């Protein structure tokens, strides 16, 4: 894929994922929560140019930092999401204002990392960003699935507060 197509793919995935997370969603631990991150990771890894051949060591270091940022952002995003269990046992999740702040910090860190790499003259492909996005989504989905399983294993309804959560503690469902 070309860089332009990768850029559109990354932007589309980010918009869809972030927009969906700020609405209440039922967490289904039985579904394949890992599928989208694996597909994104596969697309990123099959692209040539993930590592700059002229700056191999520095390029690998930048990619490693990018992946660490992605993993950290994914974990922070999951832990700042509010989860609750309905009386029927269904577990729901919704991102909080703190989750939005996590995304803004992650974007700022990635822009800074890209600028640093460009200043060093390292050629950076969009596949590195796509791989980091896959890591972010994988960690976030895994932590939320784990939190949902531990919440649903309890018998009483649980309202799991997220870091930075200042929302009212009312449980609600979207009408279909």
Backbone as JSON, one array per atom type, in Angstrom:
{
  "sequence": "XXXXXXXXXXXXXXXXXXXXXXXXXXXXXXXXXXXXXXXXXXXXXXXXXXXXXXXXXXXXXXXXXXXXXXXXXXXXXXXXXXXXXXXXXXXXXXXXXXXXXXXXXXXXXXXXXXXXXXXXXXXXXXXXXXXXXXXXXXXXXXXXXXXXXXXXXXXXXXXXXXXXXXXXXXXXXXXX",
  "N": [[0.83, -1.18, 0.0], [0.36, 2.28, -0.57], [1.82, 5.22, 0.99], [-0.1, 7.19, 1.28], [-2.53, 5.76, 1.22], [-2.13, 4.18, 3.49], [-2.08, 6.22, 5.39], [-4.75, 7.18, 5.23], [-6.05, 4.83, 6.05], [-5.11, 4.56, 8.69], [-6.09, 6.96, 9.82], [-8.86, 6.55, 9.48], [-9.33, 4.25, 11.05], [-8.6, 5.23, 13.61], [-10.49, 7.32, 13.96], [-12.95, 5.9, 13.88], [-12.62, 4.04, 16.0], [-12.09, 5.68, 18.27], [-14.38, 7.33, 18.29], [-16.38, 5.43, 18.76], [-15.72, 4.59, 21.32], [-16.48, 6.54, 23.1], [-19.1, 6.25, 23.51], [-21.51, 4.38, 25.31], [-20.83, 0.95, 25.47], [-21.51, -2.46, 25.16], [-19.55, -4.97, 26.57], [-18.33, -7.8, 25.2], [-16.92, -10.62, 26.1], [-16.66, -12.96, 24.8], [-16.37, -12.58, 22.1], [-14.11, -12.01, 19.34], [-11.95, -10.03, 20.32], [-9.38, -9.41, 19.74], [-9.0, -9.47, 17.04], [-9.12, -7.21, 15.14], [-6.77, -5.66, 15.95], [-4.77, -7.58, 15.32], [-5.07, -7.88, 12.54], [-4.46, -5.25, 11.71], [-1.79, -5.15, 12.61], [-0.67, -7.17, 10.99], [-0.99, -6.02, 8.44], [0.71, -3.82, 8.77], [3.21, -5.06, 9.22], [3.72, -6.39, 6.85], [4.43, -4.5, 5.07], [7.09, -3.04, 3.23], [10.03, -1.28, 4.36], [9.74, -0.68, 7.04], [11.84, -0.45, 8.75], [14.46, 1.84, 8.51], [16.94, 1.46, 6.18], [19.35, 2.83, 6.02], [19.78, 3.94, 8.48], [19.79, 1.95, 10.53], [20.03, 1.11, 13.33], [19.14, 3.39, 14.79], [16.62, 3.63, 13.68], [15.37, 1.26, 14.5], [15.41, 1.76, 17.23], [13.69, 4.01, 17.36], [11.32, 2.78, 16.45], [10.93, 0.94, 18.51], [10.49, 2.67, 20.7], [8.17, 3.87, 19.76], [6.42, 1.66, 19.79], [6.41, 1.12, 22.54], [5.22, 3.47, 23.48], [2.72, 3.12, 22.27], [1.82, 0.76, 23.61], [1.73, 1.71, 26.25], [-0.14, 3.81, 26.04], [-2.39, 2.35, 25.27], [-2.82, 0.76, 27.58], [-3.23, 2.78, 29.5], [-5.5, 3.97, 28.42], [-7.36, 1.89, 28.65], [-7.52, 1.62, 31.45], [-8.57, 4.05, 32.15], [-11.1, 3.94, 31.28], [-14.5, 3.63, 32.04], [-16.2, 0.98, 33.55], [-19.11, -1.02, 34.02], [-21.5, -3.2, 35.55], [-24.57, -4.41, 34.59], [-27.78, -5.21, 36.1], [-28.66, -7.54, 34.81], [-26.33, -8.84, 34.3], [-24.78, -8.07, 32.15], [-21.86, -6.51, 30.96], [-20.69, -3.26, 30.66], [-18.99, -0.54, 28.98], [-17.37, 2.65, 28.86], [-15.52, 5.31, 27.58], [-13.79, 7.91, 29.35], [-13.34, 11.43, 30.22], [-10.71, 11.54, 30.95], [-9.7, 9.49, 29.4], [-9.82, 10.65, 26.88], [-7.88, 12.61, 27.25], [-5.66, 10.96, 27.53], [-5.47, 10.01, 24.89], [-4.86, 12.43, 23.55], [-2.36, 13.04, 24.68], [-0.93, 10.82, 23.78], [-0.99, 11.24, 20.99], [0.46, 13.63, 20.85], [2.96, 12.76, 21.83], [3.65, 10.95, 19.82], [3.79, 12.62, 17.56], [5.9, 14.23, 18.36], [7.93, 12.28, 18.51], [8.07, 11.51, 15.82], [8.93, 13.94, 14.71], [11.42, 14.14, 15.94], [12.73, 11.91, 14.83], [12.7, 12.7, 12.13], [14.34, 14.95, 12.29], [16.74, 13.7, 12.78], [17.14, 12.6, 10.36], [16.01, 10.19, 9.69], [14.22, 7.94, 7.78], [10.83, 7.45, 7.96], [8.2, 5.24, 7.84], [4.62, 4.96, 7.43], [3.81, 2.56, 8.35], [4.99, 1.96, 10.79], [3.57, 3.55, 12.58], [1.05, 2.41, 12.22], [1.54, -0.15, 13.22], [2.05, 0.49, 15.91], [-0.46, 1.51, 16.58], [-1.96, -0.82, 16.35], [-0.84, -2.24, 18.5], [-1.67, -0.58, 20.59], [-4.51, -0.87, 20.47], [-4.72, -3.62, 20.89], [-3.72, -4.01, 23.52], [-5.46, -2.36, 24.97], [-8.0, -3.52, 24.41], [-7.57, -6.09, 25.44], [-7.12, -5.6, 28.21], [-9.59, -4.42, 28.9], [-11.3, -6.59, 28.34], [-10.39, -8.39, 30.25], [-10.96, -6.94, 32.6], [-13.74, -6.88, 32.33], [-14.4, -9.59, 32.49], [-13.63, -10.15, 35.11], [-15.38, -8.48, 36.44], [-17.88, -9.49, 35.66], [-17.85, -11.95, 36.84], [-18.51, -11.63, 39.42], [-21.3, -11.65, 41.65], [-22.99, -9.54, 42.42], [-24.15, -6.4, 41.07], [-21.62, -4.36, 39.66], [-19.93, -1.32, 39.68], [-17.38, -0.11, 38.08], [-15.09, 2.24, 38.76], [-13.23, 4.51, 36.84], [-9.98, 5.89, 36.4], [-9.96, 9.32, 36.85], [-12.63, 9.56, 36.43], [-15.53, 11.35, 36.45], [-18.16, 11.13, 36.08], [-21.74, 10.81, 36.5], [-23.08, 8.13, 38.44], [-25.0, 6.58, 37.14], [-26.41, 3.85, 35.49], [-27.02, 3.16, 32.13], [-28.68, 2.38, 29.07], [-28.35, 2.46, 25.55], [-30.99, 3.24, 23.37], [-32.43, 1.08, 20.96]],
  "CA": [[0.0, 0.0, 0.0], [1.11, 3.54, -0.58], [1.77, 5.98, 2.23], [-1.38, 7.9, 1.34], [-3.56, 4.79, 1.59], [-1.87, 3.87, 4.89], [-2.51, 7.37, 6.18], [-6.2, 7.15, 5.29], [-6.43, 3.68, 6.85], [-4.83, 4.9, 10.08], [-7.05, 7.99, 10.24], [-10.2, 5.95, 9.55], [-9.38, 3.37, 12.23], [-8.58, 6.06, 14.81], [-11.78, 8.02, 14.08], [-14.0, 4.93, 14.21], [-12.38, 3.47, 17.33], [-12.26, 6.7, 19.3], [-15.8, 7.74, 18.33], [-17.17, 4.36, 19.37], [-15.39, 4.4, 22.72], [-17.11, 7.56, 23.94], [-20.49, 5.84, 23.69], [-21.59, 3.15, 26.11], [-20.8, -0.26, 24.66], [-21.49, -3.72, 25.89], [-18.31, -5.72, 26.37], [-18.59, -9.22, 25.01], [-15.62, -11.27, 26.2], [-16.66, -14.15, 23.95], [-16.03, -12.25, 20.71], [-12.67, -11.95, 19.02], [-11.53, -8.67, 20.56], [-8.0, -9.29, 19.27], [-8.93, -9.63, 15.58], [-8.74, -5.96, 14.46], [-5.35, -5.35, 16.14], [-3.94, -8.54, 14.6], [-5.14, -7.53, 11.11], [-3.66, -4.03, 11.54], [-0.39, -5.53, 12.76], [-0.27, -7.9, 9.79], [-0.86, -5.04, 7.35], [1.9, -3.02, 9.04], [4.43, -5.86, 9.1], [3.98, -6.85, 5.48], [4.91, -3.36, 4.29], [8.54, -2.83, 3.27], [10.44, 0.04, 4.84], [9.43, -0.47, 8.45], [13.13, -0.03, 9.31], [15.28, 2.58, 7.56], [18.17, 0.69, 5.92], [20.53, 3.68, 6.19], [19.9, 4.26, 9.9], [19.17, 0.75, 11.07], [19.95, 1.11, 14.8], [18.28, 4.5, 15.22], [15.27, 3.33, 13.23], [14.85, 0.24, 15.41], [15.17, 2.44, 18.51], [12.45, 4.79, 17.21], [10.2, 1.85, 16.38], [10.75, 0.4, 19.86], [9.86, 3.72, 21.5], [6.81, 4.0, 19.23], [5.65, 0.54, 20.3], [6.24, 1.32, 23.98], [4.2, 4.5, 23.62], [1.45, 2.49, 21.93], [1.42, -0.13, 24.69], [1.4, 2.53, 27.41], [-1.38, 4.51, 25.75], [-3.45, 1.35, 25.31], [-3.09, 0.41, 28.98], [-3.82, 3.96, 30.17], [-6.84, 4.14, 27.88], [-8.22, 0.87, 29.25], [-7.71, 1.88, 32.87], [-9.36, 5.27, 32.33], [-12.45, 3.67, 30.81], [-15.41, 3.22, 33.11], [-16.98, -0.22, 33.27], [-20.14, -1.32, 35.01], [-22.28, -4.4, 35.29], [-26.01, -4.24, 34.71], [-28.4, -6.28, 36.9], [-28.77, -8.77, 34.03], [-25.0, -9.42, 34.17], [-24.06, -7.51, 31.01], [-20.82, -5.57, 31.34], [-20.63, -2.13, 29.74], [-17.81, 0.3, 29.09], [-17.42, 3.95, 28.19], [-14.33, 6.11, 27.85], [-14.01, 9.11, 30.15], [-12.55, 12.59, 29.8], [-9.3, 11.16, 31.14], [-9.34, 8.69, 28.23], [-9.55, 11.61, 25.81], [-6.57, 13.21, 27.56], [-4.66, 9.94, 27.19], [-5.31, 10.04, 23.43], [-4.15, 13.65, 23.17], [-0.96, 12.88, 25.07], [-0.35, 9.84, 22.86], [-0.78, 11.88, 19.69], [1.56, 14.59, 21.01], [4.2, 11.99, 21.92], [3.96, 10.38, 18.5], [4.23, 13.72, 16.69], [7.25, 14.57, 18.82], [8.84, 11.21, 18.1], [8.24, 11.62, 14.37], [9.77, 15.13, 14.47], [12.77, 13.78, 16.37], [13.28, 11.04, 13.79], [12.93, 13.51, 10.93], [15.5, 15.79, 12.55], [17.92, 12.84, 12.66], [17.23, 12.16, 8.98], [15.54, 8.81, 9.6], [13.02, 7.77, 6.96], [9.83, 6.74, 8.75], [7.01, 4.85, 7.09], [3.38, 4.96, 8.21], [3.6, 1.22, 8.9], [5.37, 1.99, 12.2], [2.41, 4.1, 13.29], [0.0, 1.41, 12.14], [1.91, -1.21, 14.15], [1.83, 1.01, 17.26], [-1.9, 1.57, 16.77], [-2.38, -2.2, 16.61], [-0.43, -2.55, 19.87], [-2.56, 0.18, 21.48], [-5.83, -1.49, 20.48], [-4.62, -4.96, 21.47], [-3.58, -3.89, 24.97], [-6.7, -1.79, 25.51], [-9.06, -4.53, 24.33], [-7.25, -7.18, 26.37], [-7.37, -5.16, 29.59], [-11.03, -4.29, 29.08], [-11.89, -7.94, 28.4], [-10.01, -8.93, 31.55], [-11.76, -6.23, 33.61], [-15.13, -7.3, 32.16], [-14.53, -10.94, 33.01], [-13.56, -10.12, 36.57], [-16.61, -7.84, 36.91], [-19.04, -10.34, 35.43], [-17.77, -13.14, 37.67], [-19.13, -11.29, 40.7], [-22.75, -11.82, 41.58], [-23.69, -8.26, 42.58], [-23.76, -5.41, 40.06], [-20.4, -3.63, 40.01], [-19.67, -0.12, 38.9], [-15.95, 0.09, 38.17], [-14.67, 3.62, 38.5], [-12.0, 4.67, 36.07], [-9.19, 7.03, 36.82], [-10.44, 10.56, 36.25], [-14.05, 9.45, 36.13], [-16.36, 12.24, 37.23], [-19.51, 11.01, 35.54], [-22.72, 10.27, 37.44], [-23.02, 6.67, 38.54], [-26.21, 5.97, 36.62], [-26.23, 2.91, 34.39], [-28.03, 3.38, 31.11], [-28.48, 1.69, 27.8], [-28.82, 3.2, 24.39], [-32.16, 2.63, 22.77], [-32.16, 0.54, 19.63]],
  "C": [[0.88, 1.24, 0.0], [0.96, 4.23, 0.76], [0.46, 6.72, 2.4], [-2.51, 6.97, 1.77], [-3.38, 4.39, 3.06], [-2.35, 5.0, 5.8], [-4.02, 7.43, 6.33], [-6.7, 6.0, 6.15], [-6.24, 3.98, 8.34], [-5.85, 5.91, 10.6], [-8.44, 7.4, 10.4], [-10.33, 5.07, 10.79], [-9.43, 4.19, 13.51], [-9.93, 6.75, 15.01], [-12.87, 7.05, 14.51], [-13.83, 4.42, 15.64], [-12.63, 4.49, 18.42], [-13.72, 7.13, 19.41], [-16.66, 6.68, 19.01], [-16.92, 4.26, 20.87], [-16.03, 5.43, 23.64], [-18.63, 7.38, 24.01], [-20.46, 4.59, 24.55], [-21.65, 1.96, 25.18], [-20.79, -1.48, 25.56], [-20.19, -4.45, 25.55], [-18.67, -7.2, 26.3], [-17.24, -9.93, 25.01], [-15.54, -12.53, 25.35], [-16.25, -13.84, 22.51], [-14.52, -12.14, 20.54], [-12.18, -10.51, 19.11], [-10.14, -8.39, 20.01], [-7.89, -9.25, 17.75], [-8.49, -8.35, 14.85], [-7.28, -5.59, 14.71], [-4.42, -6.31, 15.39], [-3.93, -8.22, 13.1], [-4.31, -6.27, 10.85], [-2.16, -4.32, 11.66], [0.14, -6.27, 11.55], [-0.05, -6.95, 8.62], [0.42, -4.22, 7.53], [3.18, -3.81, 8.8], [4.72, -6.32, 7.68], [4.5, -5.73, 4.58], [6.44, -3.28, 4.35], [8.85, -1.44, 3.83], [10.07, 0.33, 6.27], [10.67, 0.05, 9.18], [13.92, 0.66, 8.21], [16.62, 1.86, 7.4], [19.43, 1.51, 6.16], [20.78, 4.06, 7.65], [19.26, 3.13, 10.7], [18.97, 0.82, 12.59], [19.01, 2.2, 15.31], [16.83, 4.23, 14.83], [14.62, 2.28, 14.13], [14.55, 0.86, 16.78], [13.89, 3.27, 18.45], [11.22, 3.89, 17.17], [9.9, 1.26, 17.76], [10.06, 1.42, 20.76], [8.41, 3.91, 21.06], [5.91, 2.89, 19.77], [5.41, 0.67, 21.81], [5.2, 2.41, 24.27], [2.83, 3.91, 23.33], [0.94, 1.57, 23.04], [0.97, 0.65, 25.93], [0.07, 3.25, 27.22], [-2.56, 3.54, 25.8], [-3.83, 0.96, 26.74], [-3.75, 1.58, 29.71], [-5.25, 4.18, 29.7], [-7.8, 3.14, 28.51], [-8.51, 1.16, 30.71], [-8.46, 3.17, 33.14], [-10.77, 5.11, 31.78], [-13.29, 3.16, 31.97], [-16.12, 1.96, 32.67], [-18.01, -0.4, 34.38], [-20.9, -2.55, 34.57], [-23.75, -4.09, 35.55], [-26.58, -5.38, 35.58], [-28.54, -7.6, 36.14], [-27.41, -9.44, 33.79], [-24.19, -8.89, 33.0], [-23.06, -6.46, 31.51], [-20.7, -4.52, 30.24], [-19.4, -1.3, 30.0], [-18.05, 1.62, 28.37], [-16.16, 4.7, 28.56], [-14.73, 7.39, 28.58], [-13.22, 10.28, 29.57], [-11.05, 12.3, 29.94], [-8.81, 10.31, 29.96], [-9.02, 9.59, 27.04], [-8.21, 12.29, 26.0], [-5.44, 12.24, 27.23], [-4.4, 9.93, 25.69], [-4.54, 11.28, 22.98], [-2.67, 13.57, 23.51], [-0.26, 11.9, 24.13], [-0.07, 10.44, 21.5], [0.39, 12.85, 19.77], [2.9, 13.87, 21.1], [4.62, 11.43, 20.57], [4.42, 11.45, 17.52], [5.64, 14.14, 17.07], [8.28, 13.54, 18.4], [9.11, 11.25, 16.6], [9.15, 12.81, 14.03], [11.22, 14.86, 14.85], [13.45, 12.9, 15.32], [13.58, 11.79, 12.51], [14.15, 14.4, 11.1], [16.8, 14.99, 12.45], [18.1, 12.32, 11.24], [16.79, 10.72, 8.77], [14.24, 8.78, 8.8], [12.04, 6.91, 7.74], [8.6, 6.48, 7.9], [5.79, 4.89, 8.01], [3.12, 3.58, 8.81], [4.02, 1.14, 10.36], [4.22, 2.52, 13.06], [1.26, 3.11, 13.32], [0.27, 0.27, 13.12], [1.69, -0.76, 15.6], [0.35, 1.13, 17.57], [-2.46, 0.18, 17.05], [-2.03, -2.61, 18.03], [-1.34, -1.85, 20.88], [-3.91, -0.51, 21.6], [-5.8, -2.88, 21.12], [-4.55, -4.89, 22.99], [-4.88, -3.38, 25.58], [-7.82, -2.83, 25.53], [-8.82, -5.67, 25.3], [-7.52, -6.81, 27.81], [-8.86, -5.01, 29.85], [-11.72, -5.65, 29.16], [-11.59, -8.58, 29.75], [-10.83, -8.27, 32.67], [-13.23, -6.67, 33.54], [-15.34, -8.69, 32.73], [-14.51, -10.94, 34.53], [-14.8, -9.44, 37.15], [-17.82, -8.75, 36.76], [-19.01, -11.6, 36.28], [-18.34, -12.89, 39.06], [-20.64, -11.38, 40.55], [-23.5, -10.5, 41.67], [-23.27, -7.31, 41.47], [-22.58, -4.57, 40.56], [-20.29, -2.42, 39.11], [-18.2, 0.2, 39.09], [-15.57, 1.51, 37.8], [-13.36, 3.6, 37.74], [-11.25, 5.87, 36.61], [-9.7, 8.27, 36.1], [-11.91, 10.55, 35.95], [-14.84, 10.37, 37.04], [-17.8, 12.22, 36.74], [-20.45, 10.51, 36.62], [-22.72, 8.75, 37.38], [-24.31, 6.0, 38.1], [-25.85, 5.02, 35.49], [-27.36, 3.14, 33.39], [-27.68, 2.59, 29.87], [-28.98, 2.58, 26.69], [-30.02, 2.48, 23.82], [-31.82, 2.19, 21.36], [-33.28, 0.91, 18.7]]
}
